[in-house]
Amino acid sequence: MRRLFFPFLTVLCLIAPLSDGFAQISASSADFDTQTITLALTQEPPQLNSMKATDQVSALILGHVMEGLLSYDRRGKIIPGVAEKWEIDSTGATFWLRKDARWSDGKPVTADDFLFAWQTALKPETASEYSFILYSIGNAEDINKGKKPTESLAVTVVDDHTLTVEFETPIGYFDKLVAFTTFFPARRDFFKARGDSYGADAKDLLFNGPFRMTDWVHSASLKMVKNEHYWDRDNIHLNAINADYITEDSRARLNLYIDGKIVHTRLDGETYKDALTQRQRIRSFTTGSVFYLEYNFREDRITTNRNLRKAIQHVFDPEEFVNKVLATPGNLPGRSLFPVWLGGVEDKFRREYKAAEPKIDLALARDYLEKAKVELGVEKIPPLVLLVGNSPTSAKQAEYLQGVFKEKLDIDVKIDIQTFKQRLAKMTSGDFDMVAAGWGPDFDDIMTFGDLFASWNLNNRGRYNNPDYDRLVRIGMTSADPKTRMDAMGELQRILTEDAVIIPQYEQGVIYLMHPKVKGVVRRVVGADPDFRRARIVK
Amino acid sequence: MTDSTLLKTRLQAVSNLDFSPSDTVQSAEQISRPSLSYWQDAWIRLKKNTRALVSLYIVIGLALFTLAGPILWQVDPALQDLNQLSQAPSLPKQAIFVEEHTRWEGIVLENFPAEPEAFLDVLPAPTNLRTAETATTQAVRIAWDPVVGAGGYAVYRNQHLPESINDLGLPLGTKLAGNEVSYEDRLNVEGRDYYYSIVSTDGYDESDTYITLKVTPDLAITKTEALSRGLITEESIVANGETIDLEFHPFGTDYLGRDMLARLMEGARVSLFIGIVAPFLYVMFGIFYGGFAGYFGGNLDAILMRFADFVVALPFLLFMILFKIAFGIGPGESGVLPMLIALVLLGWPATARLVRGQVLQIRTQGYIEAARLLGAKDHYLIIRHIIPNTMGVILVTLTFAVPAAIFTEAFLSFIGMGVAPPTPSWGSMCNEGVKTMLSHPHELFFPALFISTTVLAFNLLGDGLTEALDSRMRSRE
Amino acid sequence: MLAYTFKRLLAGVVTVWFIATATFIAMHSVPGDPLMNDKAVTAEIRANLEKKYGLDKSGPEQYLIFMSNMLRGDFGISFTQQNRKVNDIIRDHFPVSATLGLLAVFFAAIGGIVWGALTAIYRNRLPDIIIMFLVILGISVPSFVFAALGQLSLVKINQLLGSSVIPVAGWGTFGHMLVPSLVLGLGTMALLTRLMRSSMLEVVNEDYIKTAKAKGLSPIRIFFKHQLRNAILPVLTVLGPQIAAITTGGFVVELVFAIPGLGRYFVQAVQQLDYTVIMGTTVFYGAFLVFMVILVDIIYGFVDPRVRLQ
């Protein structure tokens, strides 16, 4: 026994210190004296190169440590960022950078840093998945496709603090785009020095935002402290933001919150009841994302039949879906591709252009179904394949839909649960009849949703193809007149319902807990969310 | 074992056997007992073991539950009852008939400003919070009197009486005008006590005072719903306000209002199938493989065992997914069979290793040598001596393999790779239940209970069989 | 002895090569596109991505490149954790999983041996029945249930004590490791308890125990010196594979307790089809497992004089 016991302990002692790097965890989640907060991230950011970032966790971190030319205020209005003033007309834009904007090593942020970042994002070798967002800049698309050299980008560095941009085609929302992550700056000398590892670790990044990252222990913690070189440092109250935990498990996060270890956690349909019994104050917020069922419009699919789609439209009750299946507050019944928060001409778009609400009418639906059967020449509609992801919630939603289709229309639904990559592969190759999909906004303009079902859009996985739709999208993208654009989008919204292109399910809302002593946290539809940049801790 | 306990057992043995009254019916002439085969003998010993026998009955009961249950309890396990989501086990419930739900425009006061003329420092809470109509599970409509200076109201709902402003419960929604003084709540309303609270806001920030109202909605059902659920027929005439018995769910319902009992029965098919058939198959294969390798030994043994090592080290998850796809489980199929095959293909080496070790040991024993010298053939040796003597180890492995297989299935459900819905399994039900274990414990309790019972039964039965089949036990009687 | 070890190690290397090849083929035949993401990309960008990860080459070519890199100990760059070397991922996160796993096995071994011995002593009496009931509970409740319950009870304990005494989740100190490793080790503890029990009962009937008794040794001495020592041997054989199984099977516990272990990377990699991470972790784990089995066999030869290794 002794002989075995000893090596065992030795091995244990040898290995234990190896994991010492993880042993710094703050005492309290919101500390008034040091103005420090502690968070839990849902996932590890894949990397933090702003030109290549695609996911929400990266956007959250980058939003705190970087700053673009423009930014959003707490009500979601565009405000100055690195640029202190700007002018945009139909042919181009000019930005005047503030002189006191500095990188975390103290050197000034210059116009060249933006030019370099945009050129790098567009370089074919970078293979940035978000490069398309820069396409409104002159020659950008050609550069991205390798047809023109990167130097041909229609951006001019007039001097260190002036930057001009020429547009490829007129665009009505360039100011909103500039606030997006892909437009964040990067410094040429630093980027070149780091090479391939730029953004892979805390030491491989330079920051120009209100915070800078000091430490990143992969899949364990990520620490940020106030950036002493930030131009508006006097209005930044927090000294440090520590993301000490990384877990997807919502129950684990709730337990951490109750234990006073983190200041914020998102709740779901399963955990909110526990939060209620723990007498925690629950808040709600609409994320701005829209979830819907997408049909397959490829030629051989029965979902190309409009009457079939209409039949489904008249039995799917988004209100029941939101109240009984999602069953958490904050979600809104899906009525349109365009969520309620989008701006229109003067007011909100959805108030100016009301979305039609298809009646839930079983008799009408069965009429449509009969017509569909005649047109398709079948006795019974063959089973429909519903492609969903492998998260527990998507399985639950699929089961509900299966029940509705069977009970109301006697249509069998085959649920096809696939892991992330397999689902994407099937979506792209068109191996489905219906797919549960969602779209989150990239920038604060209606076109972030509007062009989704344009025939050229690669994210239009069902290959919906309607020349009218395409025409309206072009108006929306290139017109500078708000009224013309919104009229086009209003018409587009009508087509979507009339043609039953998609079945909107819900506009996502989340419920969450936030430490009562932490004030000034902003929840955002676009950009870093939750935004702790201007947060402070009260006594 | 200490000396004293040994002595005690011996004393017991003496008292039990030697001093029990002899069987009077038996003829005195017959001295020797009839010759018993190995298996008869084992059966007699098993029957003496109460625990093992009870377990055997439980196993038979489980088989009946799975096979005969659905005939007795004819409820569709996939039928959703959105009026009874996540109901705990209870007696049959009654609901009252109500009209179809129609949109409620709410109360908007015309002679009251929508936006406050001035921002007040202190906003009082609204007064006269009341239900606008009878509250039912279809909708709860509440209304209140406006507050001067308010630019909106926030509506909360809780399941206990709020103690402070931080304990108002779920934020149901907000009204963004001072003259909108009503709210309709349809968010998964159950027939239980709710405490609605209203807080005035100036359009942006909430005030610190609130008013609370207790509401207990009646369980409600519409005629169309009752019809589609088969509770009434097309001809029946029902008036609003009449009551009707709802479906009975003895074990409660799950998150989509499906009958737990029916789902447990359906889930038993998957879990027991995977949990029993897979281990049985791979243990059989393992015995064959390990026995073969162990008995013949030498280079063949070395090669076979290296191959087993190789299979053990394969990444289980990756191959599981691969098999799932390779066997082409298309949309709509449950994927039980591919899972079974994958389990068998990846699970056998452990048993093979174990059996081989045993066989290697037994092969050198004296009685084998003796039998061989007496001219016994290989197959005789294997069937008569080697297998019975490895039975104990095999059965322990088997009883452990049952829960392991059930858990593998549960783990795959946990990461979203399990059997495809709507097919339930105990493991996936457990996985769903663990998320709501505090608010709806029955959704975890029942599947967990069934898994535990199954595992317990197989373990005790396994123990009993080990003792019954152990030839060394024979000599002690 | 040395020759035996060498032979086993050689066989181990062949096994690892087999595993690598089988995984490589399996991984590439799983449908789905490792380079695809939420946002669709143009054909040009896609071509660049393929070039970056070497997916533009043919299958056999990729295999050869991978094998030659593997021989040099380089598993390449992760697809999802862009810019991170797979070697770095293993180096950073394996120690965490290993610490957790070894601690779990340690608890399981101590618990299994003590409980197993107790049940054998009190055979068919109350302590035996109680322990065996707990054992069965231990193997009949899925680990995700135990993990959730374990964490919940930590929250309750901290609430009762009024301060956070034992961390609820995270990694770093011994306090962080205690409950996760106990949860992780439960199944193994149950298995070892049962093995120990039957092993103890078998040893009781051996001749050397009778001899010892006849010599007049004290029961306590017999128990510790002869019975326990000999009964532990078969238990050790399963320990090797168990260590490997536990260190690789901690995904659920790692997720629930927010532990930065390698298990999470592997499961994510499989789901995200992260080719390089799948290959890296599989080969590494495979080698680890093979090594553990060999190690246990060799140790067994040292401990049990009856076993002669050739």
XYZ file of C-alpha atoms in Angstrom, chain B residues 145-467:
323
model
C -55.682 54.317 -11.333
C -53.191 56.677 -12.972
C -50.523 58.590 -11.103
C -50.023 62.286 -11.678
C -46.562 62.797 -13.108
C -46.114 59.254 -14.343
C -44.800 58.631 -17.846
C -45.395 54.910 -17.685
C -45.706 51.877 -15.462
C -43.788 48.671 -14.930
C -45.704 45.468 -14.246
C -44.263 42.659 -12.142
C -45.545 39.254 -11.124
C -44.371 37.083 -8.291
C -45.335 33.822 -6.658
C -44.993 35.070 -3.109
C -45.906 38.345 -1.411
C -43.089 40.781 -2.243
C -41.034 41.854 0.735
C -39.308 44.816 -0.862
C -38.894 46.645 -4.150
C -36.184 44.123 -5.041
C -38.567 41.222 -4.606
C -41.297 42.083 -7.098
C -40.612 39.056 -9.251
C -40.813 38.737 -13.003
C -40.761 41.957 -15.009
C -43.739 41.195 -17.249
C -43.656 44.373 -19.216
C -43.827 48.128 -19.216
C -46.356 50.691 -20.306
C -44.747 53.685 -21.923
C -47.494 56.274 -21.300
C -48.977 57.695 -18.106
C -52.524 57.140 -19.336
C -52.174 53.449 -20.190
C -53.433 51.945 -16.967
C -54.027 48.263 -17.658
C -52.075 45.132 -18.460
C -52.944 41.756 -19.846
C -50.819 38.852 -18.646
C -50.855 35.643 -20.658
C -47.367 34.434 -19.819
C -47.790 30.800 -18.862
C -50.502 31.582 -16.309
C -51.206 28.676 -13.963
C -54.022 28.143 -11.526
C -52.083 29.347 -8.493
C -51.594 32.480 -6.406
C -49.889 35.389 -8.111
C -48.893 38.752 -6.714
C -49.006 41.505 -9.312
C -47.109 44.689 -8.531
C -47.167 48.004 -10.364
C -44.401 50.600 -10.161
C -44.790 54.057 -11.690
C -42.027 55.363 -13.912
C -41.293 58.802 -15.309
C -40.800 57.188 -18.691
C -37.210 56.115 -17.953
C -36.604 55.346 -14.298
C -38.785 53.460 -11.878
C -39.920 54.934 -8.583
C -39.298 53.204 -5.279
C -42.883 52.456 -4.299
C -45.245 49.823 -5.553
C -48.729 48.405 -5.106
C -49.428 44.696 -5.015
C -52.538 42.637 -5.767
C -53.078 38.968 -5.167
C -54.782 37.130 -8.014
C -55.709 33.464 -8.252
C -56.665 32.668 -11.837
C -59.196 29.915 -12.556
C -58.135 27.032 -14.739
C -59.789 27.753 -18.086
C -60.309 25.945 -21.362
C -61.936 26.998 -24.617
C -64.397 24.895 -26.535
C -62.023 24.400 -29.453
C -59.302 23.230 -27.117
C -61.657 20.823 -25.359
C -62.776 19.516 -28.737
C -59.293 18.996 -30.064
C -58.327 17.192 -26.894
C -61.373 14.960 -27.141
C -62.823 16.072 -23.826
C -66.159 16.868 -25.432
C -67.734 15.909 -28.724
C -68.877 18.102 -31.579
C -72.483 17.756 -30.432
C -72.040 18.622 -26.797
C -73.460 21.933 -25.790
C -71.467 23.724 -23.185
C -72.016 27.116 -21.699
C -69.250 29.420 -20.616
C -68.625 29.102 -16.925
C -69.432 25.389 -16.841
C -66.756 23.132 -15.468
C -65.240 20.118 -17.105
C -62.768 17.461 -15.960
C -59.366 17.777 -17.545
C -57.154 14.837 -18.433
C -55.688 13.059 -15.486
C -51.909 13.057 -15.197
C -51.015 10.789 -12.264
C -47.284 11.531 -12.583
C -47.760 15.138 -13.671
C -46.707 16.658 -16.971
C -43.469 17.864 -18.510
C -42.413 21.203 -19.973
C -44.711 20.831 -22.965
C -47.622 19.492 -20.947
C -47.064 15.898 -22.025
C -48.102 13.080 -19.729
C -45.150 11.958 -17.624
C -46.426 8.431 -17.078
C -46.854 7.824 -20.792
C -43.442 9.313 -21.458
C -41.810 7.194 -18.785
C -43.269 4.106 -20.424
C -42.096 5.188 -23.833
C -38.728 6.225 -22.420
C -38.374 2.834 -20.756
C -38.287 1.232 -24.167
C -35.307 3.273 -25.226
C -33.453 3.212 -21.921
C -34.010 -0.455 -21.141
C -33.314 -1.443 -24.711
C -30.043 0.430 -24.732
C -29.311 -0.334 -21.102
C -29.831 -4.090 -21.341
C -29.333 -5.135 -24.919
C -26.135 -3.183 -25.499
C -24.293 -4.448 -22.406
C -25.572 -7.954 -23.020
C -24.255 -7.916 -26.557
C -20.908 -6.440 -25.778
C -20.361 -8.528 -22.695
C -21.123 -11.611 -24.772
C -18.675 -10.501 -27.387
C -16.166 -9.597 -24.699
C -16.477 -13.053 -23.142
C -15.951 -14.723 -26.451
C -13.030 -12.511 -27.391
C -11.385 -12.457 -23.983
C -11.976 -16.144 -23.398
C -10.488 -17.000 -26.749
C -7.454 -14.812 -26.174
C -6.943 -15.996 -22.621
C -7.433 -19.669 -23.323
C -5.101 -19.916 -26.257
C -2.621 -17.344 -24.972
C 0.708 -16.717 -26.647
C 1.101 -14.473 -29.668
C -2.569 -14.675 -30.583
C -3.392 -13.338 -27.134
C -0.910 -10.514 -27.486
C -2.277 -9.437 -30.864
C -5.891 -9.649 -29.793
C -5.236 -7.679 -26.637
C -3.329 -4.946 -28.440
C -6.327 -4.586 -30.701
C -8.549 -4.259 -27.640
C -6.243 -1.561 -26.267
C -6.582 0.253 -29.516
C -10.387 0.225 -29.417
C -10.388 1.395 -25.778
C -8.352 4.434 -26.684
C -10.605 5.565 -29.532
C -12.354 8.846 -28.830
C -15.801 7.636 -27.863
C -17.678 10.843 -28.576
C -16.261 11.351 -32.031
C -17.001 7.803 -33.079
C -20.434 7.994 -31.537
C -21.249 10.984 -33.734
C -19.654 9.290 -36.690
C -21.702 6.131 -36.257
C -24.784 8.239 -35.874
C -24.103 9.752 -39.255
C -22.665 6.650 -40.876
C -25.829 4.710 -40.132
C -27.709 7.535 -41.713
C -30.096 8.471 -38.990
C -32.072 10.832 -41.017
C -34.479 13.405 -39.759
C -37.306 11.996 -37.697
C -35.591 8.772 -36.702
C -34.858 8.186 -33.080
C -31.303 6.975 -33.609
C -31.565 4.228 -30.995
C -30.118 1.522 -33.208
C -26.984 3.407 -34.291
C -26.392 4.263 -30.646
C -26.712 0.608 -29.727
C -24.295 -0.491 -32.409
C -21.822 2.199 -31.444
C -22.036 1.160 -27.802
C -21.380 -2.451 -28.669
C -18.546 -1.663 -31.034
C -16.819 0.593 -28.560
C -17.770 -1.107 -25.296
C -16.512 -4.678 -25.498
C -12.785 -4.332 -24.751
C -13.257 -3.788 -20.998
C -15.080 -7.096 -20.586
C -12.651 -8.822 -22.880
C -9.705 -7.692 -20.762
C -11.378 -8.785 -17.577
C -12.447 -12.190 -18.853
C -9.025 -12.809 -20.336
C -7.399 -12.098 -16.993
C -9.726 -14.519 -15.274
C -9.239 -17.206 -17.864
C -5.474 -16.869 -17.665
C -5.701 -17.427 -13.941
C -8.137 -20.330 -14.093
C -6.240 -22.068 -16.863
C -3.388 -22.822 -14.515
C -5.606 -24.145 -11.711
C -5.227 -27.752 -10.618
C -8.726 -28.910 -11.508
C -8.299 -27.836 -15.098
C -5.076 -29.770 -15.307
C -6.848 -32.726 -13.745
C -9.724 -32.548 -16.197
C -7.324 -32.259 -19.067
C -5.412 -35.304 -17.909
C -8.707 -37.166 -17.761
C -9.065 -36.439 -21.466
C -11.417 -33.468 -21.458
C -11.638 -31.592 -24.731
C -11.210 -27.823 -25.060
C -14.891 -27.075 -25.519
C -15.798 -29.226 -22.532
C -13.244 -27.425 -20.397
C -14.524 -24.033 -21.516
C -18.193 -24.785 -20.967
C -17.901 -26.925 -17.871
C -15.113 -25.242 -15.966
C -13.925 -21.955 -17.307
C -17.172 -20.149 -18.007
C -18.877 -21.080 -14.723
C -15.810 -19.961 -12.834
C -15.654 -16.594 -14.573
C -19.402 -16.083 -14.193
C -19.033 -13.980 -11.051
C -16.805 -11.415 -12.711
C -18.921 -11.423 -15.832
C -22.116 -10.766 -13.932
C -20.585 -7.952 -11.905
C -19.398 -6.389 -15.159
C -22.810 -6.821 -16.673
C -24.621 -5.242 -13.754
C -22.266 -2.283 -13.949
C -22.561 -2.081 -17.688
C -26.324 -1.551 -17.441
C -26.150 1.810 -15.661
C -23.088 2.745 -17.703
C -25.032 2.266 -20.921
C -28.043 4.150 -19.571
C -25.729 6.993 -18.567
C -23.897 7.097 -21.843
C -27.239 7.677 -23.436
C -28.050 10.350 -20.832
C -24.682 12.045 -21.355
C -25.243 12.140 -25.089
C -28.590 13.795 -24.411
C -26.815 16.268 -22.127
C -24.641 17.470 -24.990
C -27.521 17.330 -27.440
C -26.423 14.190 -29.277
C -28.873 11.703 -27.772
C -32.005 10.126 -29.157
C -33.911 12.521 -31.358
C -37.067 14.116 -29.955
C -39.914 13.501 -29.542
C -38.665 10.036 -28.521
C -38.041 10.293 -24.806
C -35.541 8.324 -22.783
C -35.048 8.268 -19.038
C -31.654 9.839 -19.470
C -32.897 12.716 -21.585
C -35.847 13.214 -19.230
C -33.402 13.414 -16.328
C -31.394 15.930 -18.260
C -34.455 18.086 -18.847
C -35.537 17.635 -15.251
C -32.260 18.633 -13.660
C -32.649 22.129 -15.050
C -35.907 22.667 -13.207
C -35.125 20.486 -10.215
C -36.050 23.169 -7.695
C -39.252 24.442 -9.249
C -40.575 21.176 -10.739
C -38.837 18.365 -8.868
C -41.160 15.713 -10.258
C -39.626 16.076 -13.719
C -36.292 14.915 -12.313
C -37.576 12.623 -9.603
C -39.519 10.115 -11.687
C -36.970 9.357 -14.388
C -34.201 9.292 -11.767
C -36.272 6.937 -9.637
C -36.767 4.593 -12.567
C -33.081 4.612 -13.435
C -32.129 3.976 -9.818
C -34.647 1.173 -9.411
C -33.460 -0.501 -12.583
C -29.855 -0.223 -11.588
C -30.579 -1.389 -8.040
C -32.553 -4.375 -9.257
C -29.849 -5.428 -11.677
C -27.168 -5.039 -9.063
C -28.904 -7.096 -6.410
C -29.865 -9.676 -8.970
C -26.281 -9.728 -10.108
C -25.085 -10.226 -6.548
C -27.551 -13.034 -6.055
C -26.508 -14.684 -9.295
C -22.841 -14.386 -8.422
C -23.405 -16.237 -5.211
